[in-house]
PDB file of C-alpha atoms in Angstrom:
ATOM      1  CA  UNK A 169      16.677  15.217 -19.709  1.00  0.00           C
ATOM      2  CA  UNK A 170      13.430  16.232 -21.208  1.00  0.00           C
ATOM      3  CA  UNK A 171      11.593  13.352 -20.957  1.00  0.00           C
ATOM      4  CA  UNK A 172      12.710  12.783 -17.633  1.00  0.00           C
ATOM      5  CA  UNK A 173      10.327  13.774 -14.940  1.00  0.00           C
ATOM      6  CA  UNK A 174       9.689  13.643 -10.887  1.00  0.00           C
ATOM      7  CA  UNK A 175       6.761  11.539 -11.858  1.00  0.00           C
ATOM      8  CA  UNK A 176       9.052   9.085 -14.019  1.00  0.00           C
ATOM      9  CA  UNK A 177      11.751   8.419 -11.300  1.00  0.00           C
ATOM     10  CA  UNK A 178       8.540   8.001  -8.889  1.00  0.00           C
ATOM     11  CA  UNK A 179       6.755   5.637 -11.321  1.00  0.00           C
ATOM     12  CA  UNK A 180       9.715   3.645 -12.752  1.00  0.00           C
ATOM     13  CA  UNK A 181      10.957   3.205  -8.668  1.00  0.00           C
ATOM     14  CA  UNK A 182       7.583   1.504  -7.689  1.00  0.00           C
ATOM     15  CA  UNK A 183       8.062  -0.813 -10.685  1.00  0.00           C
ATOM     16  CA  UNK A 184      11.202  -1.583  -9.169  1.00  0.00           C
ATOM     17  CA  UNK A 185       9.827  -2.135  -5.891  1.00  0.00           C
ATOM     18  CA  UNK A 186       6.825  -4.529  -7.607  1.00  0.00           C
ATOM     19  CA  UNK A 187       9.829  -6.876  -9.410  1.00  0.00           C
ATOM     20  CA  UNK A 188       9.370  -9.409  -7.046  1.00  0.00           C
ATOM     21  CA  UNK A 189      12.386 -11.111  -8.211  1.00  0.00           C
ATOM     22  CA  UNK A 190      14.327  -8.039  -7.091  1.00  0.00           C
ATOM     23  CA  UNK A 191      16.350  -7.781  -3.366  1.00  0.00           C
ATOM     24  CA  UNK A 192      18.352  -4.457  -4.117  1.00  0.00           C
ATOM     25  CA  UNK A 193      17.147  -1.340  -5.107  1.00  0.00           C
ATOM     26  CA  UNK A 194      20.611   1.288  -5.828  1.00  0.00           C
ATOM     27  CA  UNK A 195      20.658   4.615  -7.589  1.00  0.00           C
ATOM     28  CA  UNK A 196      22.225   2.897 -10.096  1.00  0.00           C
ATOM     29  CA  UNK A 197      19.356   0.597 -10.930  1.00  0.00           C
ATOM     30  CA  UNK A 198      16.765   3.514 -10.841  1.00  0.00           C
ATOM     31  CA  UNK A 199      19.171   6.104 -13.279  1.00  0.00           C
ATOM     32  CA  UNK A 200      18.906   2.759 -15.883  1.00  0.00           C
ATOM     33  CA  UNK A 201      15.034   1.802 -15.006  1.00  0.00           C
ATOM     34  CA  UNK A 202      14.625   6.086 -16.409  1.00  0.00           C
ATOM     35  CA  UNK A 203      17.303   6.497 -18.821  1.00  0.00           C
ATOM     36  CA  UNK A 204      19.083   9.184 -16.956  1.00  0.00           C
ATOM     37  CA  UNK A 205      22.187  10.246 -15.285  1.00  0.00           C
ATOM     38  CA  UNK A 206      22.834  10.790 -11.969  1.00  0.00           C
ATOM     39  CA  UNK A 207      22.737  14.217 -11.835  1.00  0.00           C
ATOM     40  CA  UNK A 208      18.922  14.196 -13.354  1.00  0.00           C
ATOM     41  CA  UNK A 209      18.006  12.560  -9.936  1.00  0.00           C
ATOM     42  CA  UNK A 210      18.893  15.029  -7.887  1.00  0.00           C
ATOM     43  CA  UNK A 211      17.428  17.605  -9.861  1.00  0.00           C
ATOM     44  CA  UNK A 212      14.238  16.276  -9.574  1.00  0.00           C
ATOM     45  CA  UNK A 213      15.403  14.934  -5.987  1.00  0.00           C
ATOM     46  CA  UNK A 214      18.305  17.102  -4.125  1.00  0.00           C
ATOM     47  CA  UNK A 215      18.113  14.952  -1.173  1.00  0.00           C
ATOM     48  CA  UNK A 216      19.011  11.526  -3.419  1.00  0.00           C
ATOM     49  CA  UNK A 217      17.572   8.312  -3.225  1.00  0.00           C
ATOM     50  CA  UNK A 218      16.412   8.836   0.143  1.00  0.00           C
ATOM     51  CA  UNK A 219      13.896  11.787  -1.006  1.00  0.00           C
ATOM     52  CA  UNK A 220      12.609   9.763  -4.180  1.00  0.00           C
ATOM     53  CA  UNK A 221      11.463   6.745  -1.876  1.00  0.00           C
ATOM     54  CA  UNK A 222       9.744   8.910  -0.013  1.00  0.00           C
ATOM     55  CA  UNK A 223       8.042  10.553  -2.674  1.00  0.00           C
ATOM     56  CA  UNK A 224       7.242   6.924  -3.623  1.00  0.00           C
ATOM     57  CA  UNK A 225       5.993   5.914  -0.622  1.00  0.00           C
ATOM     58  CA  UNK A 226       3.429   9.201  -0.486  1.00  0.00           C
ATOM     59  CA  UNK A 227       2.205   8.037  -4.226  1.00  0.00           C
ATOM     60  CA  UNK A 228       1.666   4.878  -2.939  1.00  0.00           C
ATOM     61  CA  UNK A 229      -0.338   5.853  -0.005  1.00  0.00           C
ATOM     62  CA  UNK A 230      -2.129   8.490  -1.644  1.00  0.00           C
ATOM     63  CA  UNK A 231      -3.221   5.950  -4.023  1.00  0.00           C
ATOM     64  CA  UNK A 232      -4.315   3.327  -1.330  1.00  0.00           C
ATOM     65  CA  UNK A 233      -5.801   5.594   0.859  1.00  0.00           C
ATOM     66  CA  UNK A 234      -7.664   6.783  -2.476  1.00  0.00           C
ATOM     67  CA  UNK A 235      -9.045   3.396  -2.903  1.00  0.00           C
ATOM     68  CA  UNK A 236      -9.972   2.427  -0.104  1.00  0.00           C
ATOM     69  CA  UNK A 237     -12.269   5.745   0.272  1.00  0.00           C
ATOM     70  CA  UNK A 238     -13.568   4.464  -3.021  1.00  0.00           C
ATOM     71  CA  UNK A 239     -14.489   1.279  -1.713  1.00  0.00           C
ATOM     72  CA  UNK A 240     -16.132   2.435   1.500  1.00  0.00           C
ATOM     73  CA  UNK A 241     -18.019   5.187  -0.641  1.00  0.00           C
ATOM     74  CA  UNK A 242     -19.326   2.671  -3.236  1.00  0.00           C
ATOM     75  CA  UNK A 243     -20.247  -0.203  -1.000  1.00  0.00           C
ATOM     76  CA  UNK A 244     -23.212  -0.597   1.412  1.00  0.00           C
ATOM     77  CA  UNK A 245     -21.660  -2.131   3.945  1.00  0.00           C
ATOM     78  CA  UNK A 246     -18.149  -1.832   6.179  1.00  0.00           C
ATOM     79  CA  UNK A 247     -17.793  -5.235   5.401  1.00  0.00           C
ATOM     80  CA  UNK A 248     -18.330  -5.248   2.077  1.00  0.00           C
ATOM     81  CA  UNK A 249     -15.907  -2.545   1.608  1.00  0.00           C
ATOM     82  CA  UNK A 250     -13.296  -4.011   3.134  1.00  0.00           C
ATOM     83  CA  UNK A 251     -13.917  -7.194   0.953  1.00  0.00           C
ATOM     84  CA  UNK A 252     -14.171  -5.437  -2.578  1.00  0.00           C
ATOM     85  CA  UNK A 253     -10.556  -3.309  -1.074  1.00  0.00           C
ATOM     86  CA  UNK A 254      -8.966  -6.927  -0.723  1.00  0.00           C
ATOM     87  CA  UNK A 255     -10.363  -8.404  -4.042  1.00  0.00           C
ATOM     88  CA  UNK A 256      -9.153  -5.771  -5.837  1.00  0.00           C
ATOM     89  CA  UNK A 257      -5.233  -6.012  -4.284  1.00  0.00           C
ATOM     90  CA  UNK A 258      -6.082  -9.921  -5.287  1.00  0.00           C
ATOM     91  CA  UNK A 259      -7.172  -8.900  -8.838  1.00  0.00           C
ATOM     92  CA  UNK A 260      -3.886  -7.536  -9.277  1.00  0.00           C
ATOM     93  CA  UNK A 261      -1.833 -10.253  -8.035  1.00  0.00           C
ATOM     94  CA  UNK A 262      -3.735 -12.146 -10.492  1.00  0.00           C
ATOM     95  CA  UNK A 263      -3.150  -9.810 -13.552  1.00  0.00           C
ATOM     96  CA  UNK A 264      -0.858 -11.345 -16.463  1.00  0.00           C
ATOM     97  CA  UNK A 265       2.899  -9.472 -16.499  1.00  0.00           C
ATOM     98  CA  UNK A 266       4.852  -7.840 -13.914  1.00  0.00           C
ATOM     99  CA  UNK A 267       3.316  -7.237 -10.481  1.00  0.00           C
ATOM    100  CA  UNK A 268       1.755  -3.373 -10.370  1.00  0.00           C
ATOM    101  CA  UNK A 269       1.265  -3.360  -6.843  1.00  0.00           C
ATOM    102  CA  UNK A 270       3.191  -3.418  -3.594  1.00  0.00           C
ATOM    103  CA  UNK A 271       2.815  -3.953   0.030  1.00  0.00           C
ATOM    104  CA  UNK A 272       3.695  -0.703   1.643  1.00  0.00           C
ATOM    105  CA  UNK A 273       5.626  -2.637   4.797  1.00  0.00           C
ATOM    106  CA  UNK A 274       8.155  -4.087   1.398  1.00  0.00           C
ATOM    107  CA  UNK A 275       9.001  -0.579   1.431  1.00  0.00           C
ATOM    108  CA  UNK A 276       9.082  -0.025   4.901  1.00  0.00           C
ATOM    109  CA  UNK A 277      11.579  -3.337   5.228  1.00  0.00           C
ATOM    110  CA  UNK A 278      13.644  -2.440   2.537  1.00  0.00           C
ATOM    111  CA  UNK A 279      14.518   1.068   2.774  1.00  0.00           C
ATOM    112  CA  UNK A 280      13.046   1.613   6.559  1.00  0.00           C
ATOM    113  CA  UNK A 281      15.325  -0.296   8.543  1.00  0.00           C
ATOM    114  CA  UNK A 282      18.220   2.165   7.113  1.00  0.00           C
ATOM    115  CA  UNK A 283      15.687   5.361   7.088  1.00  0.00           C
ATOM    116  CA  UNK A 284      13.812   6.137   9.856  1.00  0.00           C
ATOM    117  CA  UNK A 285      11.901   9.134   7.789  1.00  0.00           C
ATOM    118  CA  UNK A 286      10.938   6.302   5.536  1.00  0.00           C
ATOM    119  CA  UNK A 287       9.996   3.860   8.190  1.00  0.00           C
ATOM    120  CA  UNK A 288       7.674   6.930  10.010  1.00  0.00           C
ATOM    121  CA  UNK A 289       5.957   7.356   6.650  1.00  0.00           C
ATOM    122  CA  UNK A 290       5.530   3.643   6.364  1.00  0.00           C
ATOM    123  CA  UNK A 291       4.262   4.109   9.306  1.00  0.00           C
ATOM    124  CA  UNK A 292       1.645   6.963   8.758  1.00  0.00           C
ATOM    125  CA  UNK A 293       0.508   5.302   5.539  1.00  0.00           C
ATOM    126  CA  UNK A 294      -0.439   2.024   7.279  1.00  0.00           C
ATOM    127  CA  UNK A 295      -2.349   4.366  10.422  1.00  0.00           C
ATOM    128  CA  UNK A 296      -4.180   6.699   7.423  1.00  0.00           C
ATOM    129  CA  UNK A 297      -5.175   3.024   6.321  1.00  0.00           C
ATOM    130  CA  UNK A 298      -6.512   2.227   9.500  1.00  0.00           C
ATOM    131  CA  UNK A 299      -8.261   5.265  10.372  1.00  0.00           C
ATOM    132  CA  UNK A 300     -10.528   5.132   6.812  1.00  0.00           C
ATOM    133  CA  UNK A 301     -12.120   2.262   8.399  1.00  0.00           C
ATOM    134  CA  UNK A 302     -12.338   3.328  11.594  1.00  0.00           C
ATOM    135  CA  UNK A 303     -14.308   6.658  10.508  1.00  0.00           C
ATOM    136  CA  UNK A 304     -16.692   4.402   8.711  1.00  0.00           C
ATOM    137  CA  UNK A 305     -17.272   1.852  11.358  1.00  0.00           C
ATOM    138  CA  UNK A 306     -17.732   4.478  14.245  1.00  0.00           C
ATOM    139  CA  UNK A 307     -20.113   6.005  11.879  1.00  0.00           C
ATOM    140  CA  UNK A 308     -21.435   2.390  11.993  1.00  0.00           C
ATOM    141  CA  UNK A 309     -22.277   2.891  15.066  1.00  0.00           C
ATOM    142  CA  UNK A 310     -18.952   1.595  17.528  1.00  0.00           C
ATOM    143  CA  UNK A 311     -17.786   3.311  19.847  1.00  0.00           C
ATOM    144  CA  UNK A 312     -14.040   4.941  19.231  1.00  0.00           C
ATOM    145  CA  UNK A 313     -12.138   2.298  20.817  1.00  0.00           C
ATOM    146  CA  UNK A 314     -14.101  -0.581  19.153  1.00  0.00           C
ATOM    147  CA  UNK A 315     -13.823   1.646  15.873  1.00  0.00           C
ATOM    148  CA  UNK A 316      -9.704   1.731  16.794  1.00  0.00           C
ATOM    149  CA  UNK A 317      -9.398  -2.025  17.265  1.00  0.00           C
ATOM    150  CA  UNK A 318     -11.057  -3.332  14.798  1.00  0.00           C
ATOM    151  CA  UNK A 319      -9.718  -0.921  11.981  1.00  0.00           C
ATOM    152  CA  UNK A 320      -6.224  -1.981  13.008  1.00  0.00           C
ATOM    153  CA  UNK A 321      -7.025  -5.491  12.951  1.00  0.00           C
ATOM    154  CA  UNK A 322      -8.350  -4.678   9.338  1.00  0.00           C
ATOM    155  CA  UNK A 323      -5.329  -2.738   7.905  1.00  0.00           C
ATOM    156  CA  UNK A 324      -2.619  -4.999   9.861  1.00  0.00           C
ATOM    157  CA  UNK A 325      -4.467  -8.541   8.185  1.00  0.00           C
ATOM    158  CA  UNK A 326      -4.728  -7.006   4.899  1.00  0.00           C
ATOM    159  CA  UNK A 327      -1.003  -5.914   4.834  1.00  0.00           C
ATOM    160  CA  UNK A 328      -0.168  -9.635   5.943  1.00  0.00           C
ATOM    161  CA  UNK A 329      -2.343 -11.124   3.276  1.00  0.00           C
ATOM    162  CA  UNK A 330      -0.861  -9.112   0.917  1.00  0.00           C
ATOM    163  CA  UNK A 331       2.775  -9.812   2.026  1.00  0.00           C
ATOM    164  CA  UNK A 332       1.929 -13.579   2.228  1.00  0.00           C
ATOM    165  CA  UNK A 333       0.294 -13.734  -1.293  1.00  0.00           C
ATOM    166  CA  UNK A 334       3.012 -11.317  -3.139  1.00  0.00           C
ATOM    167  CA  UNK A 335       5.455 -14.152  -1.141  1.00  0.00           C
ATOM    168  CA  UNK A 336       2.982 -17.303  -2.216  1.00  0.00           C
ATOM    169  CA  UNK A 337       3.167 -15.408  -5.498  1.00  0.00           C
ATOM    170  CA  UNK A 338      -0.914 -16.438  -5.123  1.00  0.00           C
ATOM    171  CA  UNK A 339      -3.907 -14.575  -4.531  1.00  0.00           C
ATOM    172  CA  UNK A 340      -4.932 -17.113  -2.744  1.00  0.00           C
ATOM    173  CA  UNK A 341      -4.138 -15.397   1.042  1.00  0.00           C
ATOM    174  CA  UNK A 342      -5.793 -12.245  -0.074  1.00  0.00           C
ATOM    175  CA  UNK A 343      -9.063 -13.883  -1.373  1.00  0.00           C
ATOM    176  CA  UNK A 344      -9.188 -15.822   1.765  1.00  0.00           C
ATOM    177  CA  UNK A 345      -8.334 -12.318   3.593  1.00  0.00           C
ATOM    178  CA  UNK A 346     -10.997 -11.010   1.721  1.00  0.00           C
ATOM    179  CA  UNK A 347     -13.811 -13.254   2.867  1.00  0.00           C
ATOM    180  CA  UNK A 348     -13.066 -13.641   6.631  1.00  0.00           C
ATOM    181  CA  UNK A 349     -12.491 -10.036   7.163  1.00  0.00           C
ATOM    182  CA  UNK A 350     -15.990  -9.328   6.114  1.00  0.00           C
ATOM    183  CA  UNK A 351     -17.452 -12.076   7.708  1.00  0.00           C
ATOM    184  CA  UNK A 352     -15.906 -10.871  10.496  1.00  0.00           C
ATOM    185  CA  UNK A 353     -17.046  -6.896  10.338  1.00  0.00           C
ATOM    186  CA  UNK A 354     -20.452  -8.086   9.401  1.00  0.00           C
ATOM    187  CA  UNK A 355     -20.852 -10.271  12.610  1.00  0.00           C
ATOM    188  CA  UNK A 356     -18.710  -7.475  14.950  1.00  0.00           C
ATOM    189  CA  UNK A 357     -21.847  -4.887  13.370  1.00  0.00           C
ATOM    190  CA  UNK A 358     -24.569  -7.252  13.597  1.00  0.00           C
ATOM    191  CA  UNK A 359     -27.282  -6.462  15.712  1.00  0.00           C
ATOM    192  CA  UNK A 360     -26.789  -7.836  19.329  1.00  0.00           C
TER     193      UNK A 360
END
């Protein structure tokens, strides 16, 4: 068990989840993904499988949410933001070898429909998503409500872009994503 670690069972779980040619996800498969028994799992895990997807899903967001800031922070613009965000999800998709990232509402149909902690975090992620954009564009200058719509609109047509293209297995939805979405933030911010 000594190279096992929470961190393993977290990582080698999302590279589950990114096997696109995967529709099941047991214990089973995640004990052989990490080399370990069962027990090992719910060392790192005493709540089971149930405990290690959440886990996964909090990586996942923290690492979104991360990028995203990153994006806003390095960009002049909302709208560019929210483009170099999307080209980068694209980027991956594009990237030779297995698929290294994943939609968070895969997770949320997957495991959700059976776990209603995991479909709330699913949940949260996706809203934490949303509300990086809307801090920037009332900062922009919209009003909260404006800020609240059009972040949502945002986070819920990236999520779809990305479900489309991972499904497409093309980048193609994203990159188009990519370009309306700022086209469209630039004109909602645009003088009037």
């Amino acid at each position: 068990m000594s190279h096992l670690s929470r961190e393993l069972f977290i990582a080698e779980t999302y590279a589950l989840l990114a096997d696109e040619r995967r529709t099941e996800i047991s214990v089973s498969t995640i004990l052989d993904a990490c080399a370990a028994k069962k027990g090992s799992l719910y060392h790192f895990f005493p709540n089971g499988k149930d405990e290690l997807i959440l886990a996964v899903v909090e990586d996942m967001h923290q690492r979104a949410g991360g990028h995203i800031q990153s994006c806003i922070d390095k960009s002049k613009t909302t709208g560019h933001a929210v483009q170099r965000h999307v080209v980068d999800i694209a980027k991956t998709i594009e990237a030779k070898g297995p698929s290294k990232c994943v939609p968070i509402s895969t997770v949320a149909i997957v495991f959700g429909s059976d776990n209603e902690e995991v479909r709330v975090a699913c949940n949260d992620a996706l809203d934490s998503f949303a509300q990086l954009y809307e801090s920037k564009l009332k900062a922009d200058g919209l009003s909260q409500q404006e800020a609240r719509n059009l972040s949502k609109f945002i986070a819920t047509s990236i999520e779809g872009a990305f479900v489309l293209s991972r499904s497409m297995r093309s980048s193609l939805p994203l990159r188009n994503a990519a370009k309306h979405l700022r086209s469209i933030v630039d004109d909602y911010l645009a003088p009037r």
